[in-house]
Amino acid sequence: MTKKYRTPDGYTADIAVFTIVTEESKPFTPPVMSLNLLLIERAKWNAEGELNTEGGKWALPGGFVGVHENALQAAVRELKEETGIDCVHMKHFGIYDEPGRDDRGWIISNAHYAIISEDDLRQIKANDDASDVKLVNINDVLQLELAFDHRQIIYDALSVIKSELLQTTAAKNLLQDEFTYSELQAVLSTVTKDPAILNEQAFARKIKSLPFIEKVEGKTTQRTSKKATQLYRFNEVEVVKPIYTGRY
Amino acid sequence: MTKKYRTPDGYTADIAVFTIVTEESKPFTPPVMSLNLLLIERAKWNAEGELNTEGGKWALPGGFVGVHENALQAAVRELKEETGIDCVHMKHFGIYDEPGRDDRGWIISNAHYAIISEDDLRQIKANDDASDVKLVNINDVLQLELAFDHRQIIYDALSVIKSELLQTTAAKNLLQDEFTYSELQAVLSTVTKDPAILNEQAFARKIKSLPFIEKVEGKTTQRTSKKATQLYRFNEVEVVKPIYTGRY
DNA sequence: AAAATAGTGTCTTTAAGACATTATGAT
DNA sequence: ATCATAATGTCTTAAAGACACTATTTT
C-alpha cells in the first residue's frame, strides 16, 4: 500500500437553525414574515484568557461529536445546550472536509439544518443570557463576517432550506398545526417570488386542491381577517413532482 | 468542559456507481434499459493471508481518504483505481457515522453516488481483471449479502438516485448528448411508473415543451425506429417544481 | 359607511388525457 | 404489403390566469 492515510483530528456537528419571525402583527391582518438564521458570536477569549480561534466572528452553533453518539445526536444535544431549544426537525445536509478548513487540524464538519417554529423560538428568549446569540434575516446573513468556512456552509444551507420549503412539506414546521392560506403564503413568500404562490385569490383556491393539505372541517380563526377564515392542516401525504410532468 | 471527545479512527469515501445497461437492442427499436449498481466482492483474505473483515460479501467501492484530499476527491480517485472509470458525475449524498458500524473502530463513511453512461462503462470491461466487480439491477441489489452497513447506504442511494433522475436533469448523464424521446423514456422508466411519462404519445408531445430540453434542429437518427426520429439534447436551464403549483 | 381580508363566479386560455390517424422506411 | 415506431389531429376535460364581484366583521 503506497498511500499514506491520516485520521481526522476532530469531527464536529454544525447546525443552521432556521426560524420564522413575524415582523408585523396587527390584529385581523395577515402576517408579514421573515426567515431567519440563528448565529452565535464566538467569544474573543477562551476560559484560559487566550485569544480564541476566529473569536469575535459569527458562526453556526455546534461542537464536537461525543464518544457514544453520532453527529445528528450531537447536533440535537448541542442545540439544546447552547440555546435551550428542543429540536423538532433536524437533518444532515452536507459535509465539510477540506484539509485546511480549520487551523486547528483536520476537522470534519457534519452540517445540519434545523427548522423551529416561532413558538419554539420563545424558549430562547427565556433562556436569554445570550447576548451572543442573534437571528439574522436570510437575505442579510451572507454580509456578516463569518468564522471558518461558515460562509460556504450557510450558503449551502440557504439553498437547501429554500428547496425544502418549496419541494417538501417542511413548511409545516414553521407554522402552527392549523393555519390559514395567508399564513402559509407568508411562509412561502420568504423563499419564492412565484406569482402562482403569491397571488391571493389563486392561492386561496389552490390550497383546497393540494393533496397534502386538508381543511379542518368547520374550524376558523380571526387571526388574519375580520371575516372568519378557514383553517387547514398538513396531512401525511407525501408528494414528488417530476420535472417531466405538469406545466411550465 | 465535562464531555469527553474522541477523534475518529478513520474517514472513508464510498461510492454508489449507477449505470444504465441496455438489455435488448434490436435495430430500429427503442431500447429496454435497466439501472444497475456497481458492487465489488471483498477479498476473503488480505495480503498477509489473514481473514479479511467482511470478506466474501458484496460492498460499495471506496476506501480511506488520503492526506491532501477531501472525500469527493478520494471518491473520484478510488473509482479510477478500482474500476478504471473516469467519473463524470460524482456527488455526496450521506454520511454514516454510527459508533459501532465498523468493528475496526470509529470509521466515518462519506457516501457518494456516481452516474456513468453506458459508453463509459465499456472502460471497465476493458480493465477487466475484475471477476470481483459486478453490476446488479437496482431491483435485486437489496437481496444480496452486503458488507458493513452497506445495505442501509445502498437503500439511501437508491432513494437519492430515483428522486435525482425525476427531479433534476441527472438523466443526461445516462444518455448520449443527443437522444430520442424514447431513449429518455427508457431511462426514466427504470425509476417511475408515472403514466404521463410512460405513455408514448404523451411523452413525445411533452418533450417538446420541456424548458430544459431542446430540439437538435434538423437532426435525426434511425437508432430507435425505421422512421427518422428527432434528436433532442439537454440545455443548461435548471428547473424547480414547487409542490404548491401545477396539477395533481 | 368604510376598510380590509376571505372567498366565489365566470370567462378565457392552456394543457392534459384519450384515441384515432397519418408518416416513414426497412424487410 | 406489412410492421413497428414516430408524430400529429382532434375532441373532451381539467386547471391556470385574470378580474370582477360578494361576504363578513370590526372600527
Short mmCIF file of N, CA and C in Angstrom, two decimals, chain A residues 155-215:
data_model
loop_
_atom_site.label_atom_id
_atom_site.label_comp_id
_atom_site.label_asym_id
_atom_site.label_seq_id
_atom_site.Cartn_x
_atom_site.Cartn_y
_atom_site.Cartn_z
N TYR A 155 -24.24 29.35 2.89
CA TYR A 155 -24.71 29.46 1.50
C TYR A 155 -25.43 28.18 1.09
N ASP A 156 -24.81 27.04 1.39
CA ASP A 156 -25.42 25.76 1.04
C ASP A 156 -26.72 25.53 1.81
N ALA A 157 -26.70 25.92 3.10
CA ALA A 157 -27.89 25.74 3.93
C ALA A 157 -29.06 26.54 3.36
N LEU A 158 -28.78 27.73 2.87
CA LEU A 158 -29.84 28.55 2.30
C LEU A 158 -30.44 27.88 1.07
N SER A 159 -29.60 27.33 0.22
CA SER A 159 -30.12 26.61 -0.95
C SER A 159 -31.01 25.47 -0.51
N VAL A 160 -30.54 24.73 0.49
CA VAL A 160 -31.28 23.56 0.94
C VAL A 160 -32.63 23.97 1.53
N ILE A 161 -32.64 24.94 2.42
CA ILE A 161 -33.90 25.32 3.07
C ILE A 161 -34.88 25.85 2.03
N LYS A 162 -34.37 26.57 1.05
CA LYS A 162 -35.27 27.11 0.03
C LYS A 162 -35.92 25.99 -0.76
N SER A 163 -35.14 25.01 -1.18
CA SER A 163 -35.79 23.97 -1.97
C SER A 163 -36.61 23.03 -1.09
N GLU A 164 -36.21 22.82 0.16
CA GLU A 164 -37.04 22.01 1.06
C GLU A 164 -38.41 22.64 1.27
N LEU A 165 -38.43 23.95 1.47
CA LEU A 165 -39.70 24.61 1.74
C LEU A 165 -40.62 24.56 0.55
N LEU A 166 -40.05 24.56 -0.66
CA LEU A 166 -40.89 24.55 -1.86
C LEU A 166 -41.18 23.15 -2.38
N GLN A 167 -40.30 22.20 -2.11
CA GLN A 167 -40.45 20.88 -2.71
C GLN A 167 -40.87 19.79 -1.73
N THR A 168 -40.94 20.14 -0.47
CA THR A 168 -41.44 19.20 0.53
C THR A 168 -42.43 19.94 1.42
N THR A 169 -43.00 19.23 2.37
CA THR A 169 -43.97 19.86 3.27
C THR A 169 -43.28 20.44 4.51
N ALA A 170 -42.00 20.75 4.37
CA ALA A 170 -41.24 21.25 5.52
C ALA A 170 -41.84 22.51 6.14
N ALA A 171 -42.60 23.26 5.35
CA ALA A 171 -43.21 24.49 5.88
C ALA A 171 -44.06 24.22 7.11
N LYS A 172 -44.52 22.99 7.25
CA LYS A 172 -45.36 22.70 8.41
C LYS A 172 -44.64 22.96 9.73
N ASN A 173 -43.30 22.85 9.70
CA ASN A 173 -42.54 23.08 10.93
C ASN A 173 -42.42 24.55 11.29
N LEU A 174 -42.82 25.41 10.38
CA LEU A 174 -42.75 26.85 10.64
C LEU A 174 -44.11 27.44 10.98
N LEU A 175 -45.13 26.59 10.96
CA LEU A 175 -46.49 27.07 11.19
C LEU A 175 -47.10 26.37 12.39
N GLN A 176 -48.18 26.92 12.88
CA GLN A 176 -48.96 26.19 13.86
C GLN A 176 -49.58 24.98 13.17
N ASP A 177 -50.09 24.05 13.95
CA ASP A 177 -50.69 22.85 13.35
C ASP A 177 -51.81 23.23 12.39
N GLU A 178 -52.59 24.23 12.79
CA GLU A 178 -53.69 24.68 11.94
C GLU A 178 -53.41 26.12 11.53
N PHE A 179 -53.58 26.38 10.25
CA PHE A 179 -53.14 27.67 9.71
C PHE A 179 -54.07 28.10 8.59
N THR A 180 -54.02 29.36 8.24
CA THR A 180 -54.83 29.89 7.14
C THR A 180 -53.99 29.90 5.86
N TYR A 181 -54.66 30.05 4.74
CA TYR A 181 -53.91 30.09 3.48
C TYR A 181 -52.93 31.24 3.48
N SER A 182 -53.30 32.35 4.12
CA SER A 182 -52.40 33.51 4.06
C SER A 182 -51.19 33.35 4.97
N GLU A 183 -51.32 32.54 6.00
CA GLU A 183 -50.16 32.26 6.84
C GLU A 183 -49.15 31.38 6.11
N LEU A 184 -49.67 30.34 5.44
CA LEU A 184 -48.79 29.51 4.64
C LEU A 184 -48.12 30.34 3.55
N GLN A 185 -48.92 31.18 2.94
CA GLN A 185 -48.41 32.07 1.90
C GLN A 185 -47.29 32.96 2.43
N ALA A 186 -47.45 33.45 3.64
CA ALA A 186 -46.44 34.31 4.25
C ALA A 186 -45.12 33.56 4.44
N VAL A 187 -45.22 32.30 4.83
CA VAL A 187 -44.01 31.49 4.98
C VAL A 187 -43.34 31.29 3.62
N LEU A 188 -44.14 30.87 2.63
CA LEU A 188 -43.56 30.58 1.33
C LEU A 188 -42.99 31.83 0.66
N SER A 189 -43.59 32.97 0.96
CA SER A 189 -43.12 34.20 0.31
C SER A 189 -41.70 34.57 0.74
N THR A 190 -41.22 33.96 1.83
CA THR A 190 -39.84 34.26 2.23
C THR A 190 -38.82 33.56 1.34
N VAL A 191 -39.29 32.61 0.52
CA VAL A 191 -38.34 31.88 -0.32
C VAL A 191 -38.72 31.81 -1.79
N THR A 192 -39.81 32.46 -2.19
CA THR A 192 -40.17 32.40 -3.60
C THR A 192 -40.83 33.69 -4.05
N LYS A 193 -40.74 33.94 -5.35
CA LYS A 193 -41.45 35.07 -5.94
C LYS A 193 -42.50 34.57 -6.93
N ASP A 194 -42.69 33.28 -6.97
CA ASP A 194 -43.62 32.66 -7.91
C ASP A 194 -45.02 33.27 -7.77
N PRO A 195 -45.53 33.93 -8.82
CA PRO A 195 -46.84 34.57 -8.73
C PRO A 195 -47.97 33.59 -8.44
N ALA A 196 -47.81 32.35 -8.85
CA ALA A 196 -48.85 31.36 -8.58
C ALA A 196 -48.98 31.11 -7.08
N ILE A 197 -47.93 31.36 -6.34
CA ILE A 197 -47.97 31.20 -4.89
C ILE A 197 -48.32 32.53 -4.23
N LEU A 198 -47.86 33.63 -4.78
CA LEU A 198 -48.02 34.93 -4.13
C LEU A 198 -49.38 35.59 -4.38
N ASN A 199 -50.05 35.22 -5.47
CA ASN A 199 -51.36 35.82 -5.73
C ASN A 199 -52.40 35.28 -4.75
N GLU A 200 -53.10 36.20 -4.09
CA GLU A 200 -54.01 35.79 -3.03
C GLU A 200 -55.14 34.87 -3.51
N GLN A 201 -55.88 35.35 -4.49
CA GLN A 201 -57.02 34.55 -4.92
C GLN A 201 -56.58 33.20 -5.47
N ALA A 202 -55.52 33.22 -6.26
CA ALA A 202 -55.04 31.98 -6.84
C ALA A 202 -54.68 30.98 -5.74
N PHE A 203 -53.98 31.46 -4.72
CA PHE A 203 -53.52 30.54 -3.69
C PHE A 203 -54.67 30.08 -2.79
N ALA A 204 -55.61 30.97 -2.55
CA ALA A 204 -56.77 30.60 -1.74
C ALA A 204 -57.54 29.46 -2.41
N ARG A 205 -57.59 29.50 -3.74
CA ARG A 205 -58.23 28.40 -4.48
C ARG A 205 -57.35 27.16 -4.47
N LYS A 206 -56.06 27.36 -4.74
CA LYS A 206 -55.14 26.25 -4.91
C LYS A 206 -55.03 25.37 -3.66
N ILE A 207 -55.02 26.00 -2.51
CA ILE A 207 -54.78 25.25 -1.28
C ILE A 207 -55.82 24.14 -1.09
N LYS A 208 -57.01 24.38 -1.65
CA LYS A 208 -58.07 23.39 -1.48
C LYS A 208 -57.83 22.11 -2.29
N SER A 209 -56.96 22.20 -3.30
CA SER A 209 -56.75 21.02 -4.15
C SER A 209 -55.40 20.35 -3.89
N LEU A 210 -54.65 20.84 -2.92
CA LEU A 210 -53.34 20.23 -2.64
C LEU A 210 -53.57 18.95 -1.85
N PRO A 211 -53.04 17.82 -2.34
CA PRO A 211 -53.33 16.54 -1.70
C PRO A 211 -52.74 16.40 -0.30
N PHE A 212 -51.73 17.19 0.00
CA PHE A 212 -51.04 17.04 1.28
C PHE A 212 -51.54 18.04 2.33
N ILE A 213 -52.57 18.81 1.96
CA ILE A 213 -53.18 19.75 2.91
C ILE A 213 -54.67 19.47 2.95
N GLU A 214 -55.23 19.49 4.16
CA GLU A 214 -56.66 19.25 4.26
C GLU A 214 -57.31 20.34 5.10
N LYS A 215 -58.56 20.59 4.78
CA LYS A 215 -59.37 21.54 5.50
C LYS A 215 -59.64 21.00 6.91
#
